[in-house]
XYZ file of C-alpha atoms in Angstrom:
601
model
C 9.186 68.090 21.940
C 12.403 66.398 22.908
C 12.872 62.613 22.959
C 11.997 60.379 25.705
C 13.970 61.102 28.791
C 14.842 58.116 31.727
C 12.373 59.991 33.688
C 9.406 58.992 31.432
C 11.224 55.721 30.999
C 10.613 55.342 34.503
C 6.717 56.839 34.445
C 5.913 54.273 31.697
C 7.463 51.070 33.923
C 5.387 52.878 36.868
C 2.305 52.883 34.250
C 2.667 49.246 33.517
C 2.370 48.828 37.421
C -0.049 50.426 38.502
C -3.035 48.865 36.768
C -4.291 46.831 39.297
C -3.993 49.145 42.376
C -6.434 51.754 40.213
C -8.536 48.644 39.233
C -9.138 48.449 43.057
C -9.293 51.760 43.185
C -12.597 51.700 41.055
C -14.112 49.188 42.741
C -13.964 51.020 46.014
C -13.210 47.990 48.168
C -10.663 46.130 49.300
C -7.096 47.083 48.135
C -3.852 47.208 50.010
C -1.440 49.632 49.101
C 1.129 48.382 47.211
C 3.030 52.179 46.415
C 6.394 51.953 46.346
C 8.292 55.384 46.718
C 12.158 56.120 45.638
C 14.264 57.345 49.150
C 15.861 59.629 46.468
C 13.920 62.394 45.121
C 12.967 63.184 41.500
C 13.719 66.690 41.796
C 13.685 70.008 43.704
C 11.153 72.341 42.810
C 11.939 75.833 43.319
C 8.359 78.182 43.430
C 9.792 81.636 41.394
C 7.890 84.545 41.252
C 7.013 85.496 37.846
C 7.120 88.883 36.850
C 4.028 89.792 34.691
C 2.711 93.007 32.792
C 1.603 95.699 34.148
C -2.020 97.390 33.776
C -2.139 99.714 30.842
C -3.885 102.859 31.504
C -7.570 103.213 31.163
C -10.779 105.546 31.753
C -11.787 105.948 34.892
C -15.167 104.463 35.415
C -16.397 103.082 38.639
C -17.557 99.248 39.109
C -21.446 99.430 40.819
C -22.031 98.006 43.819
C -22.683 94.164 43.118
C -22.886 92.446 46.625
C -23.076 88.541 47.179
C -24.312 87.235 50.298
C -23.248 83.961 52.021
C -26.577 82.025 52.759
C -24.771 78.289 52.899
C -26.219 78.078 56.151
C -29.109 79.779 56.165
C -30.364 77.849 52.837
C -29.594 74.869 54.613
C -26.457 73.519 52.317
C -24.224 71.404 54.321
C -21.516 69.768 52.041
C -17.961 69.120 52.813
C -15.796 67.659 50.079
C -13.807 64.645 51.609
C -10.680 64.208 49.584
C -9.209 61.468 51.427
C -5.550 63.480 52.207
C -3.180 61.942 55.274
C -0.135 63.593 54.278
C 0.866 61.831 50.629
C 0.177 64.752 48.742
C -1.480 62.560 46.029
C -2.438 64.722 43.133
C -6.593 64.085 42.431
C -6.788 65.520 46.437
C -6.475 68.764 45.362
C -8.230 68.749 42.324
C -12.025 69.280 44.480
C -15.013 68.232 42.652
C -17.989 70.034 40.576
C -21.399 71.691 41.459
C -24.025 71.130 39.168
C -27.848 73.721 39.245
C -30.332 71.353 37.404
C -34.415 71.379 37.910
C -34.369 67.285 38.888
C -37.837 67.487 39.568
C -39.393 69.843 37.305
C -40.919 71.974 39.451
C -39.479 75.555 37.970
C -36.852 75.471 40.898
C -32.785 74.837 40.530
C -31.912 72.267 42.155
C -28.146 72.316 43.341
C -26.008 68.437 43.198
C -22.410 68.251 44.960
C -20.176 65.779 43.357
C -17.696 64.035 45.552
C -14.196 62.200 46.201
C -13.799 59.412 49.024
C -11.764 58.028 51.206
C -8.499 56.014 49.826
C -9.696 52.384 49.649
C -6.363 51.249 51.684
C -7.042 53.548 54.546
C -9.076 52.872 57.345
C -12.271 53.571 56.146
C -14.557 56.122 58.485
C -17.736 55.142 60.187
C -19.627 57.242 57.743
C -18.468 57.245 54.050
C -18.441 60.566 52.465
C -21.391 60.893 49.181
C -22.425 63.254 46.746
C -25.288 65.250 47.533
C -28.399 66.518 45.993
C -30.551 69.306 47.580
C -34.021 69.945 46.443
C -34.784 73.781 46.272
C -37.502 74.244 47.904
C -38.757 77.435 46.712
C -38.513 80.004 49.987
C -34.973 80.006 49.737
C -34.032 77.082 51.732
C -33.020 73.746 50.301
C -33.643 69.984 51.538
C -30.861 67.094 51.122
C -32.662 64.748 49.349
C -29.581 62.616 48.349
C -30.657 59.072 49.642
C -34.344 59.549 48.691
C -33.493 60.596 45.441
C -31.096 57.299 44.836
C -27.596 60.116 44.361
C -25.572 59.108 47.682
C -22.649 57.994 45.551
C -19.798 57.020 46.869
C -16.318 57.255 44.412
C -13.882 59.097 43.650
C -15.916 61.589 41.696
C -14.471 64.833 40.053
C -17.500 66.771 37.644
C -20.828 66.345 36.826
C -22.672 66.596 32.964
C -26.451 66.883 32.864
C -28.758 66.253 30.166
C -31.890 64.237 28.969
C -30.115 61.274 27.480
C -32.908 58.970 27.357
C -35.521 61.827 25.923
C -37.723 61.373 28.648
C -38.015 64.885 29.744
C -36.488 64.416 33.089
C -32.558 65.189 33.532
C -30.329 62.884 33.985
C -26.651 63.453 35.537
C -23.604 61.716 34.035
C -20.567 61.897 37.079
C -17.251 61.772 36.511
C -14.226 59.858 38.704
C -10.797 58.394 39.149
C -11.996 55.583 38.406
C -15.286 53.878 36.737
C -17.718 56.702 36.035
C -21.320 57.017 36.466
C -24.726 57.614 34.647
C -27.600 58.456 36.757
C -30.721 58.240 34.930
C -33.945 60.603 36.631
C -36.699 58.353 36.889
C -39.710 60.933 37.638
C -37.243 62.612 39.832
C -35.265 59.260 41.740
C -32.481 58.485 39.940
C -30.830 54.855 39.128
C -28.053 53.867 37.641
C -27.749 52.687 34.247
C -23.868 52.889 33.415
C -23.763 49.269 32.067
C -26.471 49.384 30.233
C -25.395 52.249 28.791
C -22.120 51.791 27.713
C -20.597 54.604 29.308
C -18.315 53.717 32.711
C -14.944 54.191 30.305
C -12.196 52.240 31.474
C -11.545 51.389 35.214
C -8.139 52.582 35.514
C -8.937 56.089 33.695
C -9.257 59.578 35.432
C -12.280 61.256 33.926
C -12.684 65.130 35.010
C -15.230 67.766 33.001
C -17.955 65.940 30.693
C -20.422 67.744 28.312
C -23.560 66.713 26.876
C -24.593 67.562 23.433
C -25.572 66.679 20.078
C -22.221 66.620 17.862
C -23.864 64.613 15.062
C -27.499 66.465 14.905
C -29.655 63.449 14.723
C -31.836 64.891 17.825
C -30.184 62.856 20.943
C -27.428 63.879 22.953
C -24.340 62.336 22.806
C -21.245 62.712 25.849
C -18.092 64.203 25.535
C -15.730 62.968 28.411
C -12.529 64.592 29.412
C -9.530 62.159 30.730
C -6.861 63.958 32.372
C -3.734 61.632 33.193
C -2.496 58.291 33.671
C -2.249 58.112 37.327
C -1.857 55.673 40.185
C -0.130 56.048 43.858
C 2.690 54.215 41.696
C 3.477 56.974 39.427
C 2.898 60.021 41.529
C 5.580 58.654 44.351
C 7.671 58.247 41.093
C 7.042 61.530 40.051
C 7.619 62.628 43.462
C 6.876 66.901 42.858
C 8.885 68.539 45.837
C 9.112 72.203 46.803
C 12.131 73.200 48.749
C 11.567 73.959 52.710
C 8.200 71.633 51.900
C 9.189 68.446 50.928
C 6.706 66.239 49.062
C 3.633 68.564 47.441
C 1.000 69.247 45.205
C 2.641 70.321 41.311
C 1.288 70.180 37.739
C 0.813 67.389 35.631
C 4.212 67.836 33.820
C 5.610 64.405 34.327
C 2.259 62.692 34.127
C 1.560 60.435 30.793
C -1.298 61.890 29.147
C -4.770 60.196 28.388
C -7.256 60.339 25.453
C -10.857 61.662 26.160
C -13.874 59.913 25.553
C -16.758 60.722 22.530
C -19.538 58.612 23.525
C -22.218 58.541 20.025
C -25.768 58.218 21.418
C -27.626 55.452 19.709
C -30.693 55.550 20.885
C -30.461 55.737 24.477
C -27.047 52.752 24.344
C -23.642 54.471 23.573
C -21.105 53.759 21.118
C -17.519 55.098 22.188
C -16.485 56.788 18.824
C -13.430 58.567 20.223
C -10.738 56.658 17.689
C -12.841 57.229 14.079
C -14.182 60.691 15.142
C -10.694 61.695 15.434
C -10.933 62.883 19.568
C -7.563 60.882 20.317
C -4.503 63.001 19.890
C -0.964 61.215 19.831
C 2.473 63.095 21.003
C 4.717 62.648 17.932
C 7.525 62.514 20.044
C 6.556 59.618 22.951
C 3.721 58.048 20.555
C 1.424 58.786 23.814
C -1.489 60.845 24.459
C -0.619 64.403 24.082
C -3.925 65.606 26.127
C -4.301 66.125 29.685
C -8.022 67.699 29.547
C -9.912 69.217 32.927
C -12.685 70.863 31.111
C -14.267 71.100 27.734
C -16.728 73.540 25.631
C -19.005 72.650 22.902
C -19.552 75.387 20.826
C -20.077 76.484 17.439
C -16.483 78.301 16.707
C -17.210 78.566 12.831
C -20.728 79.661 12.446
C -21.593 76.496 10.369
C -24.488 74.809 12.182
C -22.146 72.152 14.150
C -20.745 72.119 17.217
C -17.060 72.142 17.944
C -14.714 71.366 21.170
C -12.497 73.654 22.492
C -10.426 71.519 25.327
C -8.633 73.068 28.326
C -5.457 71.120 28.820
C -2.968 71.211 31.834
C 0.476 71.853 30.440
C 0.415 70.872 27.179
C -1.727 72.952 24.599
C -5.287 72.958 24.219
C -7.207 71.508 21.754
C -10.064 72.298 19.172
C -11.432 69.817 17.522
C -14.055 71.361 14.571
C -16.595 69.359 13.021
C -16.517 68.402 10.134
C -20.038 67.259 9.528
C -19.479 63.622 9.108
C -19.122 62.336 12.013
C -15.519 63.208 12.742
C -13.328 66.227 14.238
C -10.489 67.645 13.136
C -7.983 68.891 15.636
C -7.076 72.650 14.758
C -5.785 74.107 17.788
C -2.574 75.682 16.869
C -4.039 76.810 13.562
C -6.526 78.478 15.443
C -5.027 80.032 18.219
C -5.919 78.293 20.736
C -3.283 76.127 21.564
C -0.684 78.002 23.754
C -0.105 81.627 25.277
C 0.892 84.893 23.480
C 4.616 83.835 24.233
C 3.850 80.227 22.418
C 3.405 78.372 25.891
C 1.240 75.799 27.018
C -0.194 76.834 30.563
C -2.047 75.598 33.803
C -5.617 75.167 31.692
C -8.186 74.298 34.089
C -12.120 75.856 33.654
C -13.463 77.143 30.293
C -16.529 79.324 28.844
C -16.968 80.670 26.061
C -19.739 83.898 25.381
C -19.868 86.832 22.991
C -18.947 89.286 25.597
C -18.920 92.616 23.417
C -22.182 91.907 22.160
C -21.284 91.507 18.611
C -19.910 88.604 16.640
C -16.598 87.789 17.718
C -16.882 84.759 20.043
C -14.507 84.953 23.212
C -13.321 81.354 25.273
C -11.739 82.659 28.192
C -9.722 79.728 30.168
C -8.663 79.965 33.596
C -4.790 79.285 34.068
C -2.066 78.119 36.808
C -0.825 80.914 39.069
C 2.223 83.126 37.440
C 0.157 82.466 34.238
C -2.569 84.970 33.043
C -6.367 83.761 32.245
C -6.346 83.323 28.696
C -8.996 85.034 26.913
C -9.105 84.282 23.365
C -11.173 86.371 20.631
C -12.126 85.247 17.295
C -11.246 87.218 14.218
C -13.820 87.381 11.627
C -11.666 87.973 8.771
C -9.952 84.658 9.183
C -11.657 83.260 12.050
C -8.766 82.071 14.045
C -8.480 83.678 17.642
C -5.785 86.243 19.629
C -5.318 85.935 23.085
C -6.196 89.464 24.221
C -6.058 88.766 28.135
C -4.478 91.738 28.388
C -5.946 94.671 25.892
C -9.463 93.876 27.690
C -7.831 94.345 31.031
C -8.371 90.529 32.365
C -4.305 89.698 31.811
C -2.767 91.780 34.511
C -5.074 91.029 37.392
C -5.923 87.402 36.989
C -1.851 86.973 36.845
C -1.101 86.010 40.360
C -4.529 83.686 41.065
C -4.764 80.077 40.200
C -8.359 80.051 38.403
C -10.318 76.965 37.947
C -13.935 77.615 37.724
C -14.799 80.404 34.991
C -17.775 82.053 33.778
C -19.486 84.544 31.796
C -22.336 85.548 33.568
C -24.627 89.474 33.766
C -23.733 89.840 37.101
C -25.129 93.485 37.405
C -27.850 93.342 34.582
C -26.246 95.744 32.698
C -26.350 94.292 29.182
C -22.864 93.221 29.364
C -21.323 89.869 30.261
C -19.045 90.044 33.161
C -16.419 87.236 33.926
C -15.803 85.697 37.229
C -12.973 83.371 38.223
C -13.458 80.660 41.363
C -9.533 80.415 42.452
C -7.412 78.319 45.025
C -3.535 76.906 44.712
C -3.097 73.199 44.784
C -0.393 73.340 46.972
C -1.676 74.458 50.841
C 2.163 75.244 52.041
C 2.425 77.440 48.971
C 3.457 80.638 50.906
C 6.394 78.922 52.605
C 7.894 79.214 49.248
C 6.410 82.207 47.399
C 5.077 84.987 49.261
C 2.731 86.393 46.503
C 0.951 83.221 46.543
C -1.660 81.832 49.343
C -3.794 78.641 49.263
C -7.226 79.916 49.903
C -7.416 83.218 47.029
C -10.221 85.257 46.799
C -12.491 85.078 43.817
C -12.000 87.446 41.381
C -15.001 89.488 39.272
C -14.199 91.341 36.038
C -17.088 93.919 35.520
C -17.243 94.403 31.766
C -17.601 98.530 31.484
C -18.312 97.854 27.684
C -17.631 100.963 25.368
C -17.253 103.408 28.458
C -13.958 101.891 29.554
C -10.741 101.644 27.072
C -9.806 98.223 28.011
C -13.152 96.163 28.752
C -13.171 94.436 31.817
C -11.921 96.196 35.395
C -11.835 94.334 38.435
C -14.973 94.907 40.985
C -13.134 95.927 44.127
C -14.410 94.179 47.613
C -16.965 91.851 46.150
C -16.674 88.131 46.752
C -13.269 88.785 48.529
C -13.431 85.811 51.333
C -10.338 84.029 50.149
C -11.123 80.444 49.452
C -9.075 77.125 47.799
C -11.986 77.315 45.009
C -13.070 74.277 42.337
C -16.060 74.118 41.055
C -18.371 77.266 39.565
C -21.999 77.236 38.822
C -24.694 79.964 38.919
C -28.679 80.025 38.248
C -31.067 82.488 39.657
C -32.932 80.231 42.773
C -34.639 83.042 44.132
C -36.581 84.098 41.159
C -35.796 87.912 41.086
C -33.684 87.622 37.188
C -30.364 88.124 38.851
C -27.776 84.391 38.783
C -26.322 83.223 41.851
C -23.550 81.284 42.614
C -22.315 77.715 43.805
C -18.942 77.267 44.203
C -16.998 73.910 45.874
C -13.770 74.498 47.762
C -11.107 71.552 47.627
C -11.462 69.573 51.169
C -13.511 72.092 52.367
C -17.045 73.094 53.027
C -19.365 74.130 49.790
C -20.982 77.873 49.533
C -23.724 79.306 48.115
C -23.879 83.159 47.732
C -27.424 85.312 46.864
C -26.719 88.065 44.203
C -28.404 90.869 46.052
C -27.535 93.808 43.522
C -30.004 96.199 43.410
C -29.144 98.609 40.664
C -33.005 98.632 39.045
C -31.891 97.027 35.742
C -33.925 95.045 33.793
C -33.788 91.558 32.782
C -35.090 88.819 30.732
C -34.866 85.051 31.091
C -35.428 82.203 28.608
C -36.834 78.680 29.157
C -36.448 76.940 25.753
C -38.218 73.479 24.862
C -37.981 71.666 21.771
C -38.846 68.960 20.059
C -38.246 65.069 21.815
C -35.504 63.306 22.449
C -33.940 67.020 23.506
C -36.286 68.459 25.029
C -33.936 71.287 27.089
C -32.715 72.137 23.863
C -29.105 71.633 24.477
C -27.405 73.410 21.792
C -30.396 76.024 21.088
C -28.715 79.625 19.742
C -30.598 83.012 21.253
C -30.215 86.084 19.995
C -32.257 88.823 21.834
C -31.887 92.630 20.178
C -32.676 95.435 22.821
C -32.560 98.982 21.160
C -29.666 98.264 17.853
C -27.506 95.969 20.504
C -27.768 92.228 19.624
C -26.663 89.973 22.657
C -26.232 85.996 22.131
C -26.632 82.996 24.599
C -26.306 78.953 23.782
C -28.197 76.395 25.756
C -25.023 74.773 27.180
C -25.355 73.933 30.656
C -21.524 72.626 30.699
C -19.153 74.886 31.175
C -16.621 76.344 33.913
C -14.566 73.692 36.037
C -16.192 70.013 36.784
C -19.519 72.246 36.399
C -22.822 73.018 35.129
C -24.830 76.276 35.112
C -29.070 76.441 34.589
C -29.917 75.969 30.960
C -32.500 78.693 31.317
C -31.014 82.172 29.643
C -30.424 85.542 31.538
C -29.815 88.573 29.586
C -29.208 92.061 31.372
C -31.513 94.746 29.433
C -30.304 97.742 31.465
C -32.465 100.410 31.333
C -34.417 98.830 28.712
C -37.666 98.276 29.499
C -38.605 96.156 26.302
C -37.472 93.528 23.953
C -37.616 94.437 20.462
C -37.087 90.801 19.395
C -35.774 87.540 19.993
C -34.832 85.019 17.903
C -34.200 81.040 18.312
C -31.839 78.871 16.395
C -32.923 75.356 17.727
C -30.490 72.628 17.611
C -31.978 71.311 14.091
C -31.488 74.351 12.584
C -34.395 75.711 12.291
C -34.812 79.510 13.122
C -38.006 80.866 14.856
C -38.774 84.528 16.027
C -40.646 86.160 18.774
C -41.429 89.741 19.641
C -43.066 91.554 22.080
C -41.733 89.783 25.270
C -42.166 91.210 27.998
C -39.133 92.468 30.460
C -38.445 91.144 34.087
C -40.196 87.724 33.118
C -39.302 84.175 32.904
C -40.843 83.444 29.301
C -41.481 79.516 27.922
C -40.642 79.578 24.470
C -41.522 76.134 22.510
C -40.361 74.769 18.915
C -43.002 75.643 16.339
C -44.700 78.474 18.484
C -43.575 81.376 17.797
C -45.046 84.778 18.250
């Protein structure tokens, strides 16, 4: 990287000032706005068009029929993100907020909880302050706001969502993410309270917290909380900044010319959390500036090296992603340009917003697909089992050319036909809502996008699905769980200022399906972590209990595999989060089965 320019000069005098106004900020009360803004500005942004490849030719094979239908209304789901814009173009307004499915109350149902942002504290503030939301599925396909009975009308600036049994209680708790003070929201036999300072885990008051994951990184049975920071940011620095587009003026840009900030690794010890982030090696310095080189919106534990501990792969915006493996001990090592997974074929760092990760071929190589800025193709990175480092091969599996011109944030593999083969679907939206003043291949509202994995029948491996879920939309958040019961996910997606939807899969191509409700042993009870391996007639295909995943977001723990045409399950085999490996056979197809720690069949 070059040396410090006069512009960051000038971004770490607006750092120094800005302290207090985010201080406020976090407090949600009674600031004045002390922004000042240059008359001059910072620099002209001109939108290009990018060209990108083109499709390589491929066998013709025909996406099925997979039809979502918009029942936001009819299921009784009425939230609105309130981002607080009047014109500033200040940069978290455009970032939306997360959708969480969780079972709050234990009943068998998902649950669905809306995270969201606020008013600014030195605007008029509206009669009615805008809250998160929680909506109790009630089982018949309609859902109840239960938000102020269950204790989760929050008001902040929130961003994502993590949930998880912290306290080993057996009741999910929800850990939200904001600009500002964060929160943890323990479930109390389904009301929730909030036990952030006795916890330990608010982070610091003028941080920016975005995706969060629970999970066990050290293995001694409780879960501890990764916590993604994205940048340093008050009203200060962004008028300093000052991101133009010409014939727009002032707008929504990337986090270029923001200083970065370290995430958060929050050891649980017993129910009280120790932030470890320093000694476990999670902070990452810029050689160059001496600052924090990450600017994280999402992250994904998994287990990249097969060796029985979880690792963190780390979508950054602009500057390269990050993998931090375990070593065992307590600590991470950062490996992401040894790996892979750092930049773009061309050596790049992009636009990294949402993340997954899945075994999409149904075989061993692991695949963590990250969803990119527009002009910049989703990244979809496969391991290598000779040397197990990864290749971006966005475009060989026919994701590359497609996903080009979309700004993706939410991401996930999901069955979305039952076919047997994962299928990835991207949530997109630009930041900027006068984007087509300035490039005509770009809108602000951009219609999801599904890539229907045609497996061995196709010679690249994804195609995109024609028509379905084409209601263009300024996307966030993605989340699915199956909430009517018939095997098939649905989805939950949150739109940036805008109203939330929630679309029934109603495919009805006669495959078969299996789900899986894991429990283990106390304190984790959901078995976060938990490794399934389900073999249907020679094919293996491989799920991990990791609710957190996508953008701000968290899916159902419970497991979905597509069986096809298979009408049985030859076996299925659990790798719970101690290690321990446990078999079952003889499961039946089209059923939800319970399978517990130390009963298997």
């Amino acid at each position: 990287m070059n040396s410090p320019s006069a512009g960051e000069a000038r971004i770490r005098r607006a750092v120094k000032r800005s302290l207090v106004a985010v201080v406020l900020l976090a407090i949600a009360g009674t600031a004045a706005f002390l922004a000042t803004r240059s008359t001059e500005p910072k620099g002209i942004v001109e939108d290009a068009d990018v060209p990108g490849p083109a499709p390589a030719p491929q066998a013709v094979v025909d996406a099925p029929a997979i039809e979502f239908t918009d029942i936001t209304d009819p299921a009784g789901i009425r939230f609105v993100h309130e981002n607080g814009a009047y014109g500033e173009r200040l940069l978290p307004e455009t970032m939306g907020g997360g959708v969480a499915f969780l079972d709050y109350d234990d009943d068998g149902d998902q649950d669905l909880l809306f995270i969201n942002s606020d008013h600014w504290p030195w605007r008029l503030a509206p009669p009615s302050r805008a809250t998160s939301s929680l909506y109790r599925n009630l089982g018949d396909g309609t859902f109840e706001d239960v938000s102020a009975a269950a204790g989760f009308d929050l008001t902040l600036y929130g961003m994502g969502v993590a949930v998880g049994d912290y306290d080993g209680d057996g009741n999910l708790d929800a850990y939200v993410t904001a600009l500002g003070g964060n929160r943890l929201m323990r479930n109390v036999g389904g009301r929730f309270i909030d036990t952030t300072a006795a916890a330990g885990v608010a982070g610091e008051a003028d941080a920016w917290s975005t995706g969060a994951a629970f999970f066990d990184y050290d293995r001694d049975g409780d879960l501890d909380l990764f916590v993604c920071n994205y940048v340093h940011w008050s009203p200060e620095i962004d008028h300093e900044v000052d991101y133009r587009l010409t014939g727009v003026g002032r707008a929504y840009g990337p986090p270029t010319d923001f200083p970065g900030a370290d995430s958060y690794l929050f050891r649980n010890d017993g129910g009280r959390f120790t932030d470890v982030s320093g000694e476990a090696g999670i902070h990452v310095v810029n050689s160059a500036t001496g600052m924090p080189a990450g600017k994280a919106l999402a992250a994904m534990p998994v287990d990249v090296d097969r060796d029985g501990w979880p690792d963190i792969a780390v979508a950054n915006d602009t500057v390269r992603n990050f993998l931090f493996l375990n070593r065992g001990d307590g600590s991470f090592r950062e490996a992401g340009v040894e790996s892979g997974l750092a930049f773009d074929p061309g050596g790049l760092a992009t636009g990294a917003m949402g993340i997954d990760a899945a075994h999409f071929a149904n075989d061993d190589r692991l695949a963590i697909a990250i969803g990119n800025f527009a002009n910049e193709m989703t990244s979809l990175y496969v391991s290598r089992a000779a040397t197990g480092n990864f290749s971006d091969d966005a475009i060989v599996t026919g994701v590359g050319a497609d996903s080009r011109r979309a700004l993706t944030f939410g991401l996930v593999f999901f069955d979305a036909d039952l076919d047997g083969r994962l299928d990835l679907l991207a949530a997109n939206g630009h930041v900027e809502p006068e984007i087509a003043r300035v490039q005509a291949s770009q809108s602000y509202a951009q219609p999801a996008q599904l890539f229907w994995n045609c497996g061995r029948e196709c010679a690249r491996a994804f195609q995109l699905a024609g028509d379905t879920l084409r209601t263009p939309r300024v996307a966030r958040g993605l989340a699915y769980a199956d909430i009517d019961g018939d095997g098939d996910v649905d989805l939950a997606m949150t739109q940036a200022g805008g109203a939330a939807v929630l679309l029934r899969n109603d495919q009805r191509l006669g495959n078969h399906w299996l789900r899986l409700k894991l429990r283990a042993s106390p304190p984790n009870v959901h078995a976060i972590g938990a490794r399934a391996v389900v073999e249907v007639s020679r094919t293996r295909h491989y799920r991990t209990v990791m609710p957190s995943r996508s953008y701000l977001s968290q899916v159902e723990p419970v497991l979905t595999f597509g069986l096809g045409a298979a009408e049985r399950v030859d076996a299925v085999t659990i790798t719970w989060p101690d290690g321990r490996t446990e078999s079952w056979t003889g499961l039946e197809a089209d059923r939800v089965h319970i399978l517990q720690r130390g009963d298997p069949q």
